[in-house]
Short mmCIF file of C-alpha atoms (C1' of nucleotides) in Angstrom, two decimals:
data_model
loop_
_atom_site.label_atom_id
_atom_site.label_comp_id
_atom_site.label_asym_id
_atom_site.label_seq_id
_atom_site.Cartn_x
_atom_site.Cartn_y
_atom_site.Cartn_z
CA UNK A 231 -20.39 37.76 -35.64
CA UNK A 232 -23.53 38.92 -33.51
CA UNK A 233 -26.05 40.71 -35.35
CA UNK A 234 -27.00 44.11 -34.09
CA UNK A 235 -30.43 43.28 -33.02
CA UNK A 236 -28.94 41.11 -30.16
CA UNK A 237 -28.55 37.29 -29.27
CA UNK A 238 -29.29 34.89 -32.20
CA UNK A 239 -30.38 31.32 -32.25
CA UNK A 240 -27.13 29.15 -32.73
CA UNK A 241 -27.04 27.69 -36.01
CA UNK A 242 -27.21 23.99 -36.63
CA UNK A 243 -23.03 24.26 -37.34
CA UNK A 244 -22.84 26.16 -34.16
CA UNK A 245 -24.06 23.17 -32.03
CA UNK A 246 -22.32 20.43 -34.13
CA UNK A 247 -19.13 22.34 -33.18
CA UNK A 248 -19.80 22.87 -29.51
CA UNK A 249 -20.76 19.22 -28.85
CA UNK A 250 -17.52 18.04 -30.64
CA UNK A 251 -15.58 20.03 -28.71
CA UNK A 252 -16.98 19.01 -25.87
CA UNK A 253 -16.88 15.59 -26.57
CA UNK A 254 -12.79 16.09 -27.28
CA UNK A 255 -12.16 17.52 -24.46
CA UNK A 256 -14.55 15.17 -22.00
CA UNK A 257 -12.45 12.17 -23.78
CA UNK A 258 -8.94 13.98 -22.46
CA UNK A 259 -10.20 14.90 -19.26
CA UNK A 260 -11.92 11.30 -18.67
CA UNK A 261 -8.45 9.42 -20.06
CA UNK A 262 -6.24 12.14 -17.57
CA UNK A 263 -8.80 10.99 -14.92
CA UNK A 264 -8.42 7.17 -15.72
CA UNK A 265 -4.51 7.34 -16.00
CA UNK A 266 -3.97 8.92 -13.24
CA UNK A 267 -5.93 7.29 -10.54
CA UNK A 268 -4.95 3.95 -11.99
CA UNK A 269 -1.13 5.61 -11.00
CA UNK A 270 -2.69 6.88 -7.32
CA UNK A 271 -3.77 3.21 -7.14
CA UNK A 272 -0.76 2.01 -6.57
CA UNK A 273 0.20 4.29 -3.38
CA UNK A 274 -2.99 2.84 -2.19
CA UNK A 275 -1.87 -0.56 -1.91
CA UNK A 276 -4.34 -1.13 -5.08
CA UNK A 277 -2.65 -2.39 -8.27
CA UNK A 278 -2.59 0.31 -11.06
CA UNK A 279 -5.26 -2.00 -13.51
CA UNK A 280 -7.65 -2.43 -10.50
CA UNK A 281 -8.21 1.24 -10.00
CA UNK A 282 -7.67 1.90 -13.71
CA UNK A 283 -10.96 -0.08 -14.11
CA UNK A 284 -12.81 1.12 -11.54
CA UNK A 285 -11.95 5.09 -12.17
CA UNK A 286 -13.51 4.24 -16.31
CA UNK A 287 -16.71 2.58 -14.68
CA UNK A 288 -17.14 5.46 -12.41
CA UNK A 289 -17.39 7.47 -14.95
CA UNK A 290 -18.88 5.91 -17.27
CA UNK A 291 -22.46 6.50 -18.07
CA UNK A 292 -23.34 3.01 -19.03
CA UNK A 293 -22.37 -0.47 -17.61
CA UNK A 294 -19.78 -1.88 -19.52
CA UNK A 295 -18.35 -5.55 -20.72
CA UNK A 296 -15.40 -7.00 -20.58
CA UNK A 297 -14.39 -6.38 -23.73
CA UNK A 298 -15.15 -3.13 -23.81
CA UNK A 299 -13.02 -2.74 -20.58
CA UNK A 300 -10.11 -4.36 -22.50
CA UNK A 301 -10.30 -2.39 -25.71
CA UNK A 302 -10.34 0.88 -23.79
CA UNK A 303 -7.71 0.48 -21.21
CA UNK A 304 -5.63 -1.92 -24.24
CA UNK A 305 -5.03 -4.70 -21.32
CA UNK A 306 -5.30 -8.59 -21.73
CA UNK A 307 -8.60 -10.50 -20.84
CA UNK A 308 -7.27 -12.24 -18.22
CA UNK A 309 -6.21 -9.15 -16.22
CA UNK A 310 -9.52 -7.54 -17.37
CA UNK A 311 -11.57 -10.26 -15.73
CA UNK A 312 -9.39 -10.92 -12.75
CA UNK A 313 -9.99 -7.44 -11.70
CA UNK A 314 -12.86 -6.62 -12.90
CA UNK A 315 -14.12 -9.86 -10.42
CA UNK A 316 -12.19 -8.31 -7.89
CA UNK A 317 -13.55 -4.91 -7.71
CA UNK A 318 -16.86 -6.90 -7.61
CA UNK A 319 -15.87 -8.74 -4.27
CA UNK A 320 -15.11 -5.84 -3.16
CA UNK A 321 -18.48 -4.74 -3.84
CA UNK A 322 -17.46 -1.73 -5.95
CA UNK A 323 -18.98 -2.82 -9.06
CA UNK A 324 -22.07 -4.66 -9.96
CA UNK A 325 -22.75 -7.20 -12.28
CA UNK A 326 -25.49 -5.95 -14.51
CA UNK A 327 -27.41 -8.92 -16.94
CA UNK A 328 -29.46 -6.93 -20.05
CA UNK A 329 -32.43 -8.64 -21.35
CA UNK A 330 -31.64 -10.95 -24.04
CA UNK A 331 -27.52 -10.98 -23.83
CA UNK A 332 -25.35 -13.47 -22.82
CA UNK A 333 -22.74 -11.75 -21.26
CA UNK A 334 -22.68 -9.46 -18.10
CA UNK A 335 -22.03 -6.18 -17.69
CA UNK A 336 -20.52 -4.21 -15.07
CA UNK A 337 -21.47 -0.95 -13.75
CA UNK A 338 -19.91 0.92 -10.26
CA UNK A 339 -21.38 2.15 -7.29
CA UNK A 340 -21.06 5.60 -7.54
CA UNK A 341 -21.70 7.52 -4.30
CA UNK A 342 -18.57 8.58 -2.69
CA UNK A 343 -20.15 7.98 0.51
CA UNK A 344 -20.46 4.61 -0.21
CA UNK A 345 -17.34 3.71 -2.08
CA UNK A 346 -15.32 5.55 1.18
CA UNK A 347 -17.64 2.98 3.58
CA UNK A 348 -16.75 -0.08 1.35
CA UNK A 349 -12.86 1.06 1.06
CA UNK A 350 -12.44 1.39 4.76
CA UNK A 351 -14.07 -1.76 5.44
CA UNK A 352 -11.51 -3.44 3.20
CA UNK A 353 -8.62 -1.59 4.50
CA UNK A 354 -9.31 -2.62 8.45
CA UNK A 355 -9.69 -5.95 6.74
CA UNK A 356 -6.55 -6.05 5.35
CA UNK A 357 -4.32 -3.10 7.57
CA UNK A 358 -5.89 -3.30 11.01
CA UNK A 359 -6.87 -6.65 11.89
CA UNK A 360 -4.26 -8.74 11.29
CA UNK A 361 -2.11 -6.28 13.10
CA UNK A 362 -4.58 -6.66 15.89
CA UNK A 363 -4.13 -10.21 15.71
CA UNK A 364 -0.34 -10.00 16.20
CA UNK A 365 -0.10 -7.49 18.99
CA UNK A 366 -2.53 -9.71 21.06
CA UNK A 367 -0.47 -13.00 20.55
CA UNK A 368 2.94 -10.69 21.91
CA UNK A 369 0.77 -9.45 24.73
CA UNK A 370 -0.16 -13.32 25.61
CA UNK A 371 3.49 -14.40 25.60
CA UNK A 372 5.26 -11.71 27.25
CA UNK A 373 2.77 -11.96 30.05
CA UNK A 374 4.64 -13.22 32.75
CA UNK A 375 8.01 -12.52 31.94
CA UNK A 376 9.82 -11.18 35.20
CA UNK A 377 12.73 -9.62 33.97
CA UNK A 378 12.07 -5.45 33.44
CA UNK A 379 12.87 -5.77 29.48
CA UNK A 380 10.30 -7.94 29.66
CA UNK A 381 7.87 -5.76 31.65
CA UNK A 382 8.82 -2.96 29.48
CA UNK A 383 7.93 -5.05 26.23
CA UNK A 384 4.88 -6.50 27.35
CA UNK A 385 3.73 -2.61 27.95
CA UNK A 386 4.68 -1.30 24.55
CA UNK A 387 2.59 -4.27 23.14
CA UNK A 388 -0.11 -3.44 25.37
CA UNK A 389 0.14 0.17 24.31
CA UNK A 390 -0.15 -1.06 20.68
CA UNK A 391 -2.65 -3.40 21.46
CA UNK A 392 -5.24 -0.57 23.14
CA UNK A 393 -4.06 2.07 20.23
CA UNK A 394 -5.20 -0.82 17.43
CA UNK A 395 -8.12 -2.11 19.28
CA UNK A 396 -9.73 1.48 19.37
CA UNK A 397 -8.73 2.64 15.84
CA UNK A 398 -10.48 -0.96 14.62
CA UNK A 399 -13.74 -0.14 16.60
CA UNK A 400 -13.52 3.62 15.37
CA UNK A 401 -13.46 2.36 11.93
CA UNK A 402 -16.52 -0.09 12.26
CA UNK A 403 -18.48 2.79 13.89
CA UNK A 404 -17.78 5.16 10.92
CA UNK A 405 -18.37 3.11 8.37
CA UNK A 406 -21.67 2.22 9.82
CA UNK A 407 -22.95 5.39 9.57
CA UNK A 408 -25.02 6.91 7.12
CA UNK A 409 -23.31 10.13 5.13
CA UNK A 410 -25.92 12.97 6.88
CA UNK A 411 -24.38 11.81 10.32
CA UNK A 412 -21.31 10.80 9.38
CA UNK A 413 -20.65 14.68 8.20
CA UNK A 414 -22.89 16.57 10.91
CA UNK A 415 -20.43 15.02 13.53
CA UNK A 416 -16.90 15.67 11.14
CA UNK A 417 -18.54 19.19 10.76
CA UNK A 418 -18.85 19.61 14.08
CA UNK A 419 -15.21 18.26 14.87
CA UNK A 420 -13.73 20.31 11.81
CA UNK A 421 -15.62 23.41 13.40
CA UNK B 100 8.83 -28.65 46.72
CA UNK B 101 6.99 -26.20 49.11
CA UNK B 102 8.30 -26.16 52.54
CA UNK B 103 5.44 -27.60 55.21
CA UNK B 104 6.11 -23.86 56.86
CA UNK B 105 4.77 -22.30 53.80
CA UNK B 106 6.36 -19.33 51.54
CA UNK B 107 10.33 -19.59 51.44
CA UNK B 108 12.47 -17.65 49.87
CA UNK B 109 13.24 -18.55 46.16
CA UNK B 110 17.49 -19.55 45.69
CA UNK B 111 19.74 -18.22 43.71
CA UNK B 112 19.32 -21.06 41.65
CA UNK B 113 15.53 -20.17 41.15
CA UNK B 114 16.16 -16.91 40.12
CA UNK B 115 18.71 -17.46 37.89
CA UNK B 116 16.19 -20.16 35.74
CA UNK B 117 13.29 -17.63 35.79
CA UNK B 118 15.40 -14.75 34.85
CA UNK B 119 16.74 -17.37 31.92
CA UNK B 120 13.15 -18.57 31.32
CA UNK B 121 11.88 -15.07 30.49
CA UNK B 122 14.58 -13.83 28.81
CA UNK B 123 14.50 -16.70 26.16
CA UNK B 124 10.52 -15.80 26.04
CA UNK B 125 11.42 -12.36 25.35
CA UNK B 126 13.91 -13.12 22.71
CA UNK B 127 10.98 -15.46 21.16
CA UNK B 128 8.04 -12.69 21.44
CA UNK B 129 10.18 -10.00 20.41
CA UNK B 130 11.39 -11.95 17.43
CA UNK B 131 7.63 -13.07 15.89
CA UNK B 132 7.01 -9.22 16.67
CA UNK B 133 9.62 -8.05 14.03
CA UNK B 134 9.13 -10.75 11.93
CA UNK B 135 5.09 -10.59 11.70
CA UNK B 136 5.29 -6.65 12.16
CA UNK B 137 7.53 -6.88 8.86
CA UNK B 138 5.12 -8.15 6.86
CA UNK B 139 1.83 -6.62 7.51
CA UNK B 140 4.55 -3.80 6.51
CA UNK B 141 3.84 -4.96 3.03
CA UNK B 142 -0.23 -4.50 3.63
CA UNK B 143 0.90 -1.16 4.64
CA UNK B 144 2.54 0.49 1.60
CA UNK B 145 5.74 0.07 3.66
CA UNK B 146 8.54 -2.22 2.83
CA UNK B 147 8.99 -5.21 5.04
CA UNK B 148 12.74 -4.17 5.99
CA UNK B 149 11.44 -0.30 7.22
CA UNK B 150 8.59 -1.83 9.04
CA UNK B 151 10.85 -4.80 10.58
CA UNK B 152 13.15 -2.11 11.84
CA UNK B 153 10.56 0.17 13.11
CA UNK B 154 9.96 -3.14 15.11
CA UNK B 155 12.82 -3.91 16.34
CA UNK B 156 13.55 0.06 17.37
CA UNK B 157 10.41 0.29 19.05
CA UNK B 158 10.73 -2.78 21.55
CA UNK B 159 14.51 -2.00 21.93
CA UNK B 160 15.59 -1.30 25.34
CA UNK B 161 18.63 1.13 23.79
CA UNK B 162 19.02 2.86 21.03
CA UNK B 163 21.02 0.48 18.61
CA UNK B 164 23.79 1.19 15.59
CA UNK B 165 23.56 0.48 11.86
CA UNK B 166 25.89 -2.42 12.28
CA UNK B 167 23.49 -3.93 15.22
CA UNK B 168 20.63 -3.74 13.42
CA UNK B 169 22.26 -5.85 10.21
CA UNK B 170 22.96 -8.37 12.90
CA UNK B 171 19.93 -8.61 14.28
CA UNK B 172 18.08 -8.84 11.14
CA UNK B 173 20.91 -9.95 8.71
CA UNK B 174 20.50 -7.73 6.26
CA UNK B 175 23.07 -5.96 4.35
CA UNK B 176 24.42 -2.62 5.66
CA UNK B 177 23.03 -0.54 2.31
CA UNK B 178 19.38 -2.26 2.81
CA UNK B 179 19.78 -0.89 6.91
CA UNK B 180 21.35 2.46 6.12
CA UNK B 181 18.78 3.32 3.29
CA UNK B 182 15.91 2.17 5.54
CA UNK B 183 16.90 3.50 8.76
CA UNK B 184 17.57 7.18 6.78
CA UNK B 185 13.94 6.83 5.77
CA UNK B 186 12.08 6.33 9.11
CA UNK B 187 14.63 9.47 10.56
CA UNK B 188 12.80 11.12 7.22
CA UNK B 189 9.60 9.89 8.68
CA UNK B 190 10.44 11.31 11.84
CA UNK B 191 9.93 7.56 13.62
CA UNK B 192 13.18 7.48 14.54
CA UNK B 193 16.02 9.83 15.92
CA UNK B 194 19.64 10.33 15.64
CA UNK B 195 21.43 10.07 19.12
CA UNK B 196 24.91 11.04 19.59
CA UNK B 197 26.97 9.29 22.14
CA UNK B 198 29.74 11.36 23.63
CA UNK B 199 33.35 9.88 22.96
CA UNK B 200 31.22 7.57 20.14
CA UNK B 201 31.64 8.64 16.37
CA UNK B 202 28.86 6.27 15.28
CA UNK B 203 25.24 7.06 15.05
CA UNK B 204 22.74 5.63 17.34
CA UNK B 205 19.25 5.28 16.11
CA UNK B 206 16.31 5.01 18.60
CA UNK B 207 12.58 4.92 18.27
CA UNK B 208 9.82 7.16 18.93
CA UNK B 209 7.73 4.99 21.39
CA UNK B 210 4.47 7.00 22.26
CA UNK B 211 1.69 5.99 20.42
CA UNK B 212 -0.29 8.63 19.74
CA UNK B 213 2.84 10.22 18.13
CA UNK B 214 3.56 7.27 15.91
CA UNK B 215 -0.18 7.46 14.84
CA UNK B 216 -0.08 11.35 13.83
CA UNK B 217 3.15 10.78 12.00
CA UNK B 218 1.84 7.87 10.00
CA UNK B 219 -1.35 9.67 9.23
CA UNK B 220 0.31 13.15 8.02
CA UNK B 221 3.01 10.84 6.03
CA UNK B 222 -0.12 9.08 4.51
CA UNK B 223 -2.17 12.11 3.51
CA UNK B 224 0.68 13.25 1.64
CA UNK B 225 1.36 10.15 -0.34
CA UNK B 226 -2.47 9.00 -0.93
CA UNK B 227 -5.01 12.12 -0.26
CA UNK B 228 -3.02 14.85 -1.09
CA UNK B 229 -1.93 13.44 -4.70
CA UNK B 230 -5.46 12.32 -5.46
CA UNK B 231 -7.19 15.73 -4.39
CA UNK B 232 -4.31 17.73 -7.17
CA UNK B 233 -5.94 15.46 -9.82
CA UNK B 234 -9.21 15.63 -9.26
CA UNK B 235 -9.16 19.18 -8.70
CA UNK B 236 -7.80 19.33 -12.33
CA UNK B 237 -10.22 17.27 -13.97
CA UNK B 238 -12.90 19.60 -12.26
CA UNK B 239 -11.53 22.36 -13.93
CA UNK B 240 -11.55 20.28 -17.44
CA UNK B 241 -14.37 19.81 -17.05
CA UNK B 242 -16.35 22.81 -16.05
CA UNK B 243 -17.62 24.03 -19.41
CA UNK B 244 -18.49 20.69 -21.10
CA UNK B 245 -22.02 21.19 -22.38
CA UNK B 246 -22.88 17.66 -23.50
CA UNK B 247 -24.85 15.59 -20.76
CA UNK B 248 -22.26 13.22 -20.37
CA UNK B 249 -19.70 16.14 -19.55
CA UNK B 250 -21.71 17.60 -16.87
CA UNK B 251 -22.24 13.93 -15.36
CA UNK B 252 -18.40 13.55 -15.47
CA UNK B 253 -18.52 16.94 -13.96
CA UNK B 254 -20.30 16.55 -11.18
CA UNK B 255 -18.95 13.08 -10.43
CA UNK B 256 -15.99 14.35 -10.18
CA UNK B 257 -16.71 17.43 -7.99
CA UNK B 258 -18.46 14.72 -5.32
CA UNK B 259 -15.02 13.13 -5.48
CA UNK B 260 -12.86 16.34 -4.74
CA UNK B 261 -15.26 17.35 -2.08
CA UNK B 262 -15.31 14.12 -0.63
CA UNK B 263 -11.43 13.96 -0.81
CA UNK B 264 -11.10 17.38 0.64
CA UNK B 265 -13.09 16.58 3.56
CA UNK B 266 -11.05 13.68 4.06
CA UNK B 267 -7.99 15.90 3.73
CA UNK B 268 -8.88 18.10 6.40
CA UNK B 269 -10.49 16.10 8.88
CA UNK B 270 -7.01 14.41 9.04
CA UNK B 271 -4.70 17.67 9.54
CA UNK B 272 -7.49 17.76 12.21
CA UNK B 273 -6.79 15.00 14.30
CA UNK B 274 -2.96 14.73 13.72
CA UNK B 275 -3.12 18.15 15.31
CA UNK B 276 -5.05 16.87 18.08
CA UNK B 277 -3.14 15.99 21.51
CA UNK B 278 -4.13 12.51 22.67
CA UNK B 279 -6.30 13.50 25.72
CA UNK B 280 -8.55 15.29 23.68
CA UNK B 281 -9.06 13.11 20.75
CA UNK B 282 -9.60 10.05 23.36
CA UNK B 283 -12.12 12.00 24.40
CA UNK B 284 -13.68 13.01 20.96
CA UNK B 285 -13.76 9.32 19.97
CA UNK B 286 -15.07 8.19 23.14
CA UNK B 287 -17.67 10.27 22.57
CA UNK B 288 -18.41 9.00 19.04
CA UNK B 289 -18.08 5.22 20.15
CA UNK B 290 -20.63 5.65 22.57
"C1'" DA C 105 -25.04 -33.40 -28.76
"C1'" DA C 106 -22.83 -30.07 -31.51
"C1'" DT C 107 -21.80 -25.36 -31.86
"C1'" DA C 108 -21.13 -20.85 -30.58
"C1'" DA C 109 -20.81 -17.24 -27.00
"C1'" DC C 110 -18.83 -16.16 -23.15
"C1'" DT C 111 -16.08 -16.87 -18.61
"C1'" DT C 112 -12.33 -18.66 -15.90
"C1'" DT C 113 -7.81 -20.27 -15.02
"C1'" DC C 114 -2.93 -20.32 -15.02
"C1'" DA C 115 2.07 -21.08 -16.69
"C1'" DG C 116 5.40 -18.33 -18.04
"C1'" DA C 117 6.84 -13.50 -19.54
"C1'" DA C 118 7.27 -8.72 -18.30
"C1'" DT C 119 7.61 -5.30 -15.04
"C1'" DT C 120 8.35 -3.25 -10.69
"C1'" DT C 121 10.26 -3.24 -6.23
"C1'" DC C 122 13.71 -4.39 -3.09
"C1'" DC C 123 18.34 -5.89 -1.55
"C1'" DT C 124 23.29 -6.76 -1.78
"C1'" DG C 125 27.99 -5.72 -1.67
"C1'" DA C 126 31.54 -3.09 -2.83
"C1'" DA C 127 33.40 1.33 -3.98
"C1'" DA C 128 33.31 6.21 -3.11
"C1'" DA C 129 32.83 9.84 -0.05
"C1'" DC C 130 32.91 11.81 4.13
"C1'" DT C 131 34.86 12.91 9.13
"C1'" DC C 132 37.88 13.28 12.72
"C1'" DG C 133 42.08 12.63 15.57
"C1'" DG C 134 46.83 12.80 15.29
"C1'" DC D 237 47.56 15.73 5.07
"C1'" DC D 238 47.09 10.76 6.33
"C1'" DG D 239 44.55 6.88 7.60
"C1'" DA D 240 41.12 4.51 10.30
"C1'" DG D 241 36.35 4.57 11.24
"C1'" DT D 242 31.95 5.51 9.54
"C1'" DT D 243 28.33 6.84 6.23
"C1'" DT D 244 26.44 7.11 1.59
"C1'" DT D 245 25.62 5.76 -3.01
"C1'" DC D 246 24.42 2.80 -6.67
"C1'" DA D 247 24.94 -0.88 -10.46
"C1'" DG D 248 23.48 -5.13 -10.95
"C1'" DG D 249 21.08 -9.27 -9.02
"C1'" DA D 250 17.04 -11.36 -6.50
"C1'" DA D 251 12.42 -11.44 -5.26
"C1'" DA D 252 7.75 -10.13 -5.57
"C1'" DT D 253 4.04 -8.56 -8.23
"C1'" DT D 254 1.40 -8.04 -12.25
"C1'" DC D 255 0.06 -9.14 -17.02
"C1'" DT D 256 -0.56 -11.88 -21.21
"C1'" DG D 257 -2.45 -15.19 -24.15
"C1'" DA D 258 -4.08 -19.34 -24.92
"C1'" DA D 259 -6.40 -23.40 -23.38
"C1'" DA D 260 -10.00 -25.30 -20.62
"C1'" DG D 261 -14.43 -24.72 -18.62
"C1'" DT D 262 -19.44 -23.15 -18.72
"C1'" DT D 263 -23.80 -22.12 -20.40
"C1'" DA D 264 -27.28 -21.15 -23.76
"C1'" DT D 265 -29.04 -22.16 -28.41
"C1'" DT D 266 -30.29 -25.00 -32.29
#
DNA sequence: AATAACTTTCAGAATTTCCTGAAAACTCGG
DNA sequence: CCGAGTTTTCAGGAAATTCTGAAAGTTATT
């Protein structure tokens, strides 16, 4: 009920009530969040725990241990650790060591700049170069075939080989850039 | 043996080997093609049998029938059907007709750039398009979370869908683009 | 050097994804 | 409407991937 006279201070009960309630309904949205990008992880070529883990530490406001990682997501050590060591080669989390305890903590890089650089590094890594790698060898040994099959291979590999070769460079460039750039020129291209 | 006269015309018999030479190379570099193509499929979020065909399509000098395509690759004719059905979905490979044939021809798209554009729509919809639908809901969750931690969960996750959306229609962008032009675009950008 | 705190590894279990082969369902000419 | 030729479906098996839990390995502390 609002008094006549206006706005009132909100009473001690008031405050309690809003912060649980907000604390409820951070908790669903931060599980929904979790959940669901550990099931988007595995369209990514990223197994569902890996990006379960790192969608919790990138939200989370503190670093966090491994057991803390386990009790939350309700997973075993072993796949805690192996993953969380994982996302650390990556380079997506970092190992954090408090003052006076024993075991490490991890905490995640958080600027989406950043985590897009570090993802598409991986990905040309994993997707690009080895496909590079390929096309090159079938260009090599369909060099001097005579026959026109053989012409007509060796130009489709070729093809490949050019189309690769540029998106690998393309990807190097971008993900050298700093974000202020890197969205100046997309701005300009999305103008 | 070279003639003391110089240049002579190669025989028949001399054609024959080099046209036998280089077909057996073909067969060989067309063979680790599928095979290797196959399975950096599996990097790819694609199934090694899909990406194997694609393979085989693409370097094909004709368009080639379900029952050629098990013999090539010895698989079974449900594994080719279901596979081949999925790259028509894609739109990586098309249906031909033969007059006087009641079978069903398959044959690849072979330009490039088009392959590229289809790949990149096909993988905004599975991976950016999913991930923008969540994080646009936790944004909303989120909005009117008072505590500090809310509004850092908040804003972390508004980076993300901005990020994300970017992403989203930067590529609509360049799978729109025709090749000359985005050549010319990334030319620009590698320079 | 013994203990306790913590990390790492890995064999086998559980789960997910993919493939086979055969049966059902079409399609077309006669 | 029949039957041969072709496509489609799908239950169950095979293969690949991921996870667990416990044992072995490390490192700091007393």
């Amino acid at each position: 009920m609002i008094p006549k006279t206006g706005l009132r201070f909100p009473s001690f009960q008031d405050l309690l009530k809003t912060v649980n309630a907000g604390q409820e309904q951070l908790k669903h949205a931060r599980d929904e969040f979790v959940s669901q990008w550990g099931a988007l992880g595995s369209q990514w070529g990223i197994n569902r725990t890996m990006a379960q883990i790192h969608a919790l530490l990138m939200t989370a406001p503190e670093a966090m241990t491994t057991d803390e990682v386990m009790e939350e997501l309700q997973i075993s050590r072993g796949n805690a650790h192996t993953n969380l060591k994982e996302l650390v080669a990556w380079g997506l989390l970092r190992i954090v060591v408090k003052k006076g305890e024993r075991r490490e903590y991890f905490e995640a890089e958080k600027d989406v700049w950043q985590i897009f650089t570090i993802v598409a590094r991986e990905r040309k890594r994993r997707e690009i170069d080895p496909a590079l790698s390929v096309l090159s060898r079938c260009v090599e040994e369909s060099r001097d075939i005579k026959t026109p099959e053989g012409k007509a291979f060796h130009d489709q590999m070729r093809a490949l080989e050019d189309f690769v070769g540029f998106a690998s460079k393309m990807s190097d460039r971008v993900s050298a850039m700093k974000y202020g750039p890197a969205l100046q020129l997309a701005t300009k291209l999305l103008s």
